[in-house]
PDB file of C-alpha atoms and ligand atoms in Angstrom:
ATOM      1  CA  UNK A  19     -20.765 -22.204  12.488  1.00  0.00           C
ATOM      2  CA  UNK A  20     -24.010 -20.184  11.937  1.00  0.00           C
ATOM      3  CA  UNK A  21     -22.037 -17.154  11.930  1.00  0.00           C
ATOM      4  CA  UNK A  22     -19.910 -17.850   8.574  1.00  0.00           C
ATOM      5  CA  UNK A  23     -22.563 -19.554   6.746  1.00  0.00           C
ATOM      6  CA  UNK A  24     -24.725 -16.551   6.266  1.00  0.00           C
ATOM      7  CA  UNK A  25     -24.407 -13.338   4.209  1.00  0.00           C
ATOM      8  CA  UNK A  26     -22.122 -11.433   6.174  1.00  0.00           C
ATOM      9  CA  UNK A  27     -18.448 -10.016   6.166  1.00  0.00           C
ATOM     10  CA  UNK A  28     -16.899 -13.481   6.140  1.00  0.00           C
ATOM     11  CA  UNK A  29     -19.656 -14.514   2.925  1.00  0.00           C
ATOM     12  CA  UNK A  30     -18.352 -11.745   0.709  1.00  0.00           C
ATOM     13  CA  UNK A  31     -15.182 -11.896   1.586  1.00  0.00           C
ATOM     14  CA  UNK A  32     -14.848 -16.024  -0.152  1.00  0.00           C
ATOM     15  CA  UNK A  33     -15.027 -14.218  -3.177  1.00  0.00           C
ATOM     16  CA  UNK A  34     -12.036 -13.751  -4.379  1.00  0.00           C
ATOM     17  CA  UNK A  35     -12.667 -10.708  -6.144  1.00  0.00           C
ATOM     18  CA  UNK A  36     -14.265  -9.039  -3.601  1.00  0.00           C
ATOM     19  CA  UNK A  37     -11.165  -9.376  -1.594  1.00  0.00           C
ATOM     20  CA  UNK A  38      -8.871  -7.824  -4.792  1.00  0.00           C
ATOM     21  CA  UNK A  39     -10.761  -5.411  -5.944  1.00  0.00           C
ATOM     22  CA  UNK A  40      -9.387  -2.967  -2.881  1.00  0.00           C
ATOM     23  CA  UNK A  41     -12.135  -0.861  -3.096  1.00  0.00           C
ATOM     24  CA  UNK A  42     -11.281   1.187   0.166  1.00  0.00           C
ATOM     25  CA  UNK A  43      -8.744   3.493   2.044  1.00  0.00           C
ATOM     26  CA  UNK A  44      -5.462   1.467   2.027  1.00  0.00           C
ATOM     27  CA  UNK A  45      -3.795   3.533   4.760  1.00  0.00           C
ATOM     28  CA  UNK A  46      -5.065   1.892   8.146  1.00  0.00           C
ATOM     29  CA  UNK A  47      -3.287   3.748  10.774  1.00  0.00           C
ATOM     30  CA  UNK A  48       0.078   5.263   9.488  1.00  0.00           C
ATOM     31  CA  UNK A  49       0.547   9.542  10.415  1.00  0.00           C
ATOM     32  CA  UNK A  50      -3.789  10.080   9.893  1.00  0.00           C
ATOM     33  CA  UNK A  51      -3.162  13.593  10.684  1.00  0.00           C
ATOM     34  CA  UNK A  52      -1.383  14.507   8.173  1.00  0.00           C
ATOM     35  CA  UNK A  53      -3.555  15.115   4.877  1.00  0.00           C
ATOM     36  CA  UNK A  54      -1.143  13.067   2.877  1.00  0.00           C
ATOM     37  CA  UNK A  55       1.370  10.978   3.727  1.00  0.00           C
ATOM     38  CA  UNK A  56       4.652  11.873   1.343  1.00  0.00           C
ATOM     39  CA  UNK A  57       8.287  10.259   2.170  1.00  0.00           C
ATOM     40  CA  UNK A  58      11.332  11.868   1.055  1.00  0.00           C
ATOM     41  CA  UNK A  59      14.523   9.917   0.456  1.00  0.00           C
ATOM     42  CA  UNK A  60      18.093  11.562  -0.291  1.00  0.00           C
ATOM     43  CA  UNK A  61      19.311   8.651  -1.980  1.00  0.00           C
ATOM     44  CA  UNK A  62      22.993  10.073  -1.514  1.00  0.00           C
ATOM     45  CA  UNK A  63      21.864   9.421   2.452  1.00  0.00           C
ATOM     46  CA  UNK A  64      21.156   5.815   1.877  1.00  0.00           C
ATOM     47  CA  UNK A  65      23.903   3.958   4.720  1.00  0.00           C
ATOM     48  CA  UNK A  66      23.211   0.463   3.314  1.00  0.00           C
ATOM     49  CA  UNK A  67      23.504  -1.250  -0.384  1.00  0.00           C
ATOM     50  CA  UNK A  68      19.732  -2.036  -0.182  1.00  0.00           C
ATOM     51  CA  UNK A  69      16.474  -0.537   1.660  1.00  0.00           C
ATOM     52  CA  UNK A  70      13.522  -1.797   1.372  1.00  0.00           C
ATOM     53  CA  UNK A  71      10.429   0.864   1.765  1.00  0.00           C
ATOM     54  CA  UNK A  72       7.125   0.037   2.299  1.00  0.00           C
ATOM     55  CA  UNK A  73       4.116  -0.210  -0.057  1.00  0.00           C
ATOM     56  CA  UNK A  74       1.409  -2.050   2.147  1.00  0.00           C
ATOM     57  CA  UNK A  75       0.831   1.014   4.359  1.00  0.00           C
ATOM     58  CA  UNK A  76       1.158  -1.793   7.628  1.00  0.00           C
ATOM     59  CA  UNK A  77       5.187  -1.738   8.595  1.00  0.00           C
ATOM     60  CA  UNK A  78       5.630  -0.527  11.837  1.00  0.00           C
ATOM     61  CA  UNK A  79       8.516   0.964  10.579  1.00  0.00           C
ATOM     62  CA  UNK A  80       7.005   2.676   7.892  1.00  0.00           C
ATOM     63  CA  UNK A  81       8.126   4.169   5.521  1.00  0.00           C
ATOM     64  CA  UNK A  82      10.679   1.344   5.537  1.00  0.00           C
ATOM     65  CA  UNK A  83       9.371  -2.077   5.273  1.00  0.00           C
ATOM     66  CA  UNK A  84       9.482  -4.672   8.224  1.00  0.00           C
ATOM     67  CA  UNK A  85       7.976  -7.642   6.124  1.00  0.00           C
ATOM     68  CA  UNK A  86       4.726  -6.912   7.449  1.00  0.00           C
ATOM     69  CA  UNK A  87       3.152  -7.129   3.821  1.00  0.00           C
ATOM     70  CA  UNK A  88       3.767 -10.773   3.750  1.00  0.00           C
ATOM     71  CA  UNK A  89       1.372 -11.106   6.603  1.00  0.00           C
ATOM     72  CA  UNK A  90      -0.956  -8.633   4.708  1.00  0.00           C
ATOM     73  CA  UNK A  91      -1.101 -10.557   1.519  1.00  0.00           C
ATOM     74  CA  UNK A  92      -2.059 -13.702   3.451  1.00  0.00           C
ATOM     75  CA  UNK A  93      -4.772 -12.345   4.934  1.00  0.00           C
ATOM     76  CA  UNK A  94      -6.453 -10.341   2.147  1.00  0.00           C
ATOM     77  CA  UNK A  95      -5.511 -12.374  -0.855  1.00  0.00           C
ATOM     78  CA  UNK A  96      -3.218  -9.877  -2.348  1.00  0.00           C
ATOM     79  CA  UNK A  97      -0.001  -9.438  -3.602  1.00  0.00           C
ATOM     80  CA  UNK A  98       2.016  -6.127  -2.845  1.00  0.00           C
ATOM     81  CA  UNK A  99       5.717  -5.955  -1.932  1.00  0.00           C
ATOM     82  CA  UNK A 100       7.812  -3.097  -0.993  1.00  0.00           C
ATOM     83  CA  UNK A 101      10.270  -0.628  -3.281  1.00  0.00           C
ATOM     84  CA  UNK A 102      13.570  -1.471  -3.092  1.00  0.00           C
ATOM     85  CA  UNK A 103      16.418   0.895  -3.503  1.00  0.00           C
ATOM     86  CA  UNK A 104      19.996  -0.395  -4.318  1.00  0.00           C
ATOM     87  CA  UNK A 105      23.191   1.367  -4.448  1.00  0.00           C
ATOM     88  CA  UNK A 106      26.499   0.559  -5.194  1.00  0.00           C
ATOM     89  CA  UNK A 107      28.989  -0.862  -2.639  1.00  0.00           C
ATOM     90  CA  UNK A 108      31.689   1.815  -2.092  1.00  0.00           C
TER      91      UNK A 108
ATOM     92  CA  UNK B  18     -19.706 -16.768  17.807  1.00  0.00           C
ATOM     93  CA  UNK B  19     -20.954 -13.533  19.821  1.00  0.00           C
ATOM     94  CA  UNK B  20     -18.393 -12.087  17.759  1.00  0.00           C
ATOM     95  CA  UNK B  21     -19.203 -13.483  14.241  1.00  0.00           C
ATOM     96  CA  UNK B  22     -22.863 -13.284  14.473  1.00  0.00           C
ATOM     97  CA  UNK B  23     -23.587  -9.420  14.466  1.00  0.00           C
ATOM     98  CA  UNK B  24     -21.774  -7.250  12.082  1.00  0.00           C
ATOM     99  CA  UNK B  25     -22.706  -7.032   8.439  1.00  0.00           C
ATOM    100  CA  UNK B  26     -20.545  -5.371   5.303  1.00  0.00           C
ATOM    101  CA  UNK B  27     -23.061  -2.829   5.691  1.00  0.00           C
ATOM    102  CA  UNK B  28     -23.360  -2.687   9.435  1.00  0.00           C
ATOM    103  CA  UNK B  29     -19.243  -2.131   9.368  1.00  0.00           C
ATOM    104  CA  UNK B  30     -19.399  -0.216   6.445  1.00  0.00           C
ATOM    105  CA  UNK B  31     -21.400   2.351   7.975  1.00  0.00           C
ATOM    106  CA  UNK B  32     -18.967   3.307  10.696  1.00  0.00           C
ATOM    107  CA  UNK B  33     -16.427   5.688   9.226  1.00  0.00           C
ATOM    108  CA  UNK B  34     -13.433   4.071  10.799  1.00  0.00           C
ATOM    109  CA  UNK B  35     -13.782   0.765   8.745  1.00  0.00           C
ATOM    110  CA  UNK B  36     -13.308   2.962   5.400  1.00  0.00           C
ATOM    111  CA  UNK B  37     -10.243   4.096   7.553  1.00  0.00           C
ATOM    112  CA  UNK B  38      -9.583   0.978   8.809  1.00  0.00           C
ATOM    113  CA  UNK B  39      -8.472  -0.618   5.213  1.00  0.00           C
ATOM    114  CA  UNK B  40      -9.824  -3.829   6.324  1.00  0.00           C
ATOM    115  CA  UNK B  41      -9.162  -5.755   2.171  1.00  0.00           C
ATOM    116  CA  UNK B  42      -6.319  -5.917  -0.147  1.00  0.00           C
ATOM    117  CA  UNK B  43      -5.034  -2.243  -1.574  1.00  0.00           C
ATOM    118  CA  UNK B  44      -3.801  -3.781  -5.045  1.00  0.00           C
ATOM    119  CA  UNK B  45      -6.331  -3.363  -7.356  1.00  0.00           C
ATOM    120  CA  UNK B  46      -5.321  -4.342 -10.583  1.00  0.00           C
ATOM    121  CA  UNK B  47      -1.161  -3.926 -10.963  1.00  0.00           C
ATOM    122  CA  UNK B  48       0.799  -7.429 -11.638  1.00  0.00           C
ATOM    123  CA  UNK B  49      -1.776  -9.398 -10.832  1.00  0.00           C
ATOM    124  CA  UNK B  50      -0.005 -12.697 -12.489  1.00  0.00           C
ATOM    125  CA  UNK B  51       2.875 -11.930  -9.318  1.00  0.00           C
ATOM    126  CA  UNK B  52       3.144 -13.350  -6.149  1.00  0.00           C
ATOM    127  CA  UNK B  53       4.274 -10.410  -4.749  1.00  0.00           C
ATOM    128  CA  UNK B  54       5.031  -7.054  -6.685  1.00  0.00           C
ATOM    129  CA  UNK B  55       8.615  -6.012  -5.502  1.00  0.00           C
ATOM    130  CA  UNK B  56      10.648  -3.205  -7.516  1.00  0.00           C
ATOM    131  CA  UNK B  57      13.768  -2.119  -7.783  1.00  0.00           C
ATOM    132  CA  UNK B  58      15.306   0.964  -8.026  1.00  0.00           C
ATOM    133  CA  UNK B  59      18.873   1.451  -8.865  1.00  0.00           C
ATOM    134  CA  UNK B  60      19.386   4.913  -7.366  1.00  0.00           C
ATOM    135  CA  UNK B  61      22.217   5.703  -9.445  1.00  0.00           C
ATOM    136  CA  UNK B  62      20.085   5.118 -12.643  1.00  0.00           C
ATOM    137  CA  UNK B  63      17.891   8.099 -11.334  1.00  0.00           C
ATOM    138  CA  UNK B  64      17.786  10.435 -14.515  1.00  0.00           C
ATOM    139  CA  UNK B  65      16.167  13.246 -12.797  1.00  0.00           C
ATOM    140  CA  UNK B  66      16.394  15.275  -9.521  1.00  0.00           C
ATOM    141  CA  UNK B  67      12.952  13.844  -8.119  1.00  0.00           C
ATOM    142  CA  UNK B  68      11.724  10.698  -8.604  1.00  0.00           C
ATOM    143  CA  UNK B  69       8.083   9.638  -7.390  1.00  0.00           C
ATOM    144  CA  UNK B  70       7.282   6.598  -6.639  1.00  0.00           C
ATOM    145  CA  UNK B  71       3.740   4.935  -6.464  1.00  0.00           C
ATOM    146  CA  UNK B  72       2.564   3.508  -3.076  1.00  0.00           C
ATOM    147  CA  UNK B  73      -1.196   3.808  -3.956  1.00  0.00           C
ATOM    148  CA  UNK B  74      -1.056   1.153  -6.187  1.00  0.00           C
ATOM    149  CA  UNK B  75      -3.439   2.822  -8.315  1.00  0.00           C
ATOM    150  CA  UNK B  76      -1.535   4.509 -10.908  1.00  0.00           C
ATOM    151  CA  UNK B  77      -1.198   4.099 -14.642  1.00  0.00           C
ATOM    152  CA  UNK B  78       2.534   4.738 -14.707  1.00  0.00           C
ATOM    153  CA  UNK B  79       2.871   2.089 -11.992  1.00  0.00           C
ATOM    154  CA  UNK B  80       5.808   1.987 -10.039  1.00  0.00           C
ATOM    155  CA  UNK B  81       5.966   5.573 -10.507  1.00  0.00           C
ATOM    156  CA  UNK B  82       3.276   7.826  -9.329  1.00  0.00           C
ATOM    157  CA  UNK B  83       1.409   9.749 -11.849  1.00  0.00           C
ATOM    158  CA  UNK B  84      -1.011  11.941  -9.121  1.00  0.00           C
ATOM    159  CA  UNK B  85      -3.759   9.389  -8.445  1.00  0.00           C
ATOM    160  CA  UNK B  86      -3.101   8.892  -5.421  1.00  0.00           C
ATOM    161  CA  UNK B  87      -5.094  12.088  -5.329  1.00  0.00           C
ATOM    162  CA  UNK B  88      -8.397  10.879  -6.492  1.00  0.00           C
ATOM    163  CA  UNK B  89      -7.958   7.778  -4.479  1.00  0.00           C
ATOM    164  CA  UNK B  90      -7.703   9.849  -0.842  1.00  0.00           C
ATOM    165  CA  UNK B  91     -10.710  11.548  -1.966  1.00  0.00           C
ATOM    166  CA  UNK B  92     -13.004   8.799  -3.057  1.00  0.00           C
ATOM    167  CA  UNK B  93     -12.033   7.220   0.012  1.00  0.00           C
ATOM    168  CA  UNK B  94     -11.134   9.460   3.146  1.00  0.00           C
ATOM    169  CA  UNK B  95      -7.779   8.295   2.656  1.00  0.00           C
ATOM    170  CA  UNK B  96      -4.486  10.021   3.101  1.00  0.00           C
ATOM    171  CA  UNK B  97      -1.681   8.386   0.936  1.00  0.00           C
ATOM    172  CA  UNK B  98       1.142   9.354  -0.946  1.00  0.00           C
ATOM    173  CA  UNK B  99       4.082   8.560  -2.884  1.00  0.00           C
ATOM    174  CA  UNK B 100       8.025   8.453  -1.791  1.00  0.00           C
ATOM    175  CA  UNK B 101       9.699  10.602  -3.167  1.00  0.00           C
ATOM    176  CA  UNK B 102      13.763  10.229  -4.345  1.00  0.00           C
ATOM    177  CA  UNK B 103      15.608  12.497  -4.675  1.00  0.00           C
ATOM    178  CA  UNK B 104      19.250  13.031  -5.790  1.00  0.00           C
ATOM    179  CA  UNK B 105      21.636  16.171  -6.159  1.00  0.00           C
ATOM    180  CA  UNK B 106      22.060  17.664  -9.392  1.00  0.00           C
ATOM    181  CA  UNK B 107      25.292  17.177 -11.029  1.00  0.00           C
TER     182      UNK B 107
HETATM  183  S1  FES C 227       5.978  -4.015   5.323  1.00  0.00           S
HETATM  184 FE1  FES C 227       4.856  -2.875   3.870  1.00  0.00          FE
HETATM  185  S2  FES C 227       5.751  -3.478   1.987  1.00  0.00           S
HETATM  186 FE2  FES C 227       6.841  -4.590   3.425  1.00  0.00          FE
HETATM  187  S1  FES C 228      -0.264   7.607  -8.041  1.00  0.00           S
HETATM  188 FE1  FES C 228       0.015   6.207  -6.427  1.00  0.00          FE
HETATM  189  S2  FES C 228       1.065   7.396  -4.939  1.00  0.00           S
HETATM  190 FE2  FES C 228       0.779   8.752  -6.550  1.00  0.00          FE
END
């Protein structure tokens, strides 16, 4: 197609380091109004021996993580994963 | 094709909702050599009362945030942050 062949988004973005270099906002659409976006976990209050929380700024359960970064590193060529907090069965 | 045909980088670039819109990877440089960059955090290990933790993927002290998450909302209109564990003091 005409439309790929040419220099535009889709031309820059076969470069491989175009695509890694993340040189942008990372935060698409998670809480915009508030001027940063900080989480706060008790980790006394964590109910289950592992929780994942996300890192790819795209779960729609953020701040946990849904998986979504899988999908995200497809796309974009990269390679982030979430934080995962363990604690000991009681 | 309608679709493909029109819109440039620099055509999208202009509007302020693609800086917003985090349209590329967000992992610059960390772990490159990884699949997928996935940490754990044994919450009992936690030596101190608050723990940050990176989500910028921009700091030095990587997975823990050391404040750049500061210059990287401001270079780019961007509003992220770290989470934050905490635990009680003993
Ligand atoms: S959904 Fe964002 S890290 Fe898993
Ligand atoms: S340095 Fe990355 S969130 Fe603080």
């Amino acid at each position: 197609q005409a439309g790929i062949s040419h220099p535009s988004w889709l031309t820059v973005n076969k470069k491989r380091n175009f695509t890694v270099k993340a040189t942008g906002a990372i935060n698409p659409s998670i809480r915009k109004e508030e001027a940063k976006v900080v989480d706060a976990v008790e980790v006394t209050q964590l109910q289950k021996p592992i929780t994942a929380y996300c890192r790819c700024w795209k779960s729609e359960t953020f701040p946990l993580c849904d998986g979504t970064h899988v999908k995200h590193n497809k796309e974009f060529g990269d390679n982030v994963g979430p934080l995962v907090l363990k604690k000991p069965k009681e």
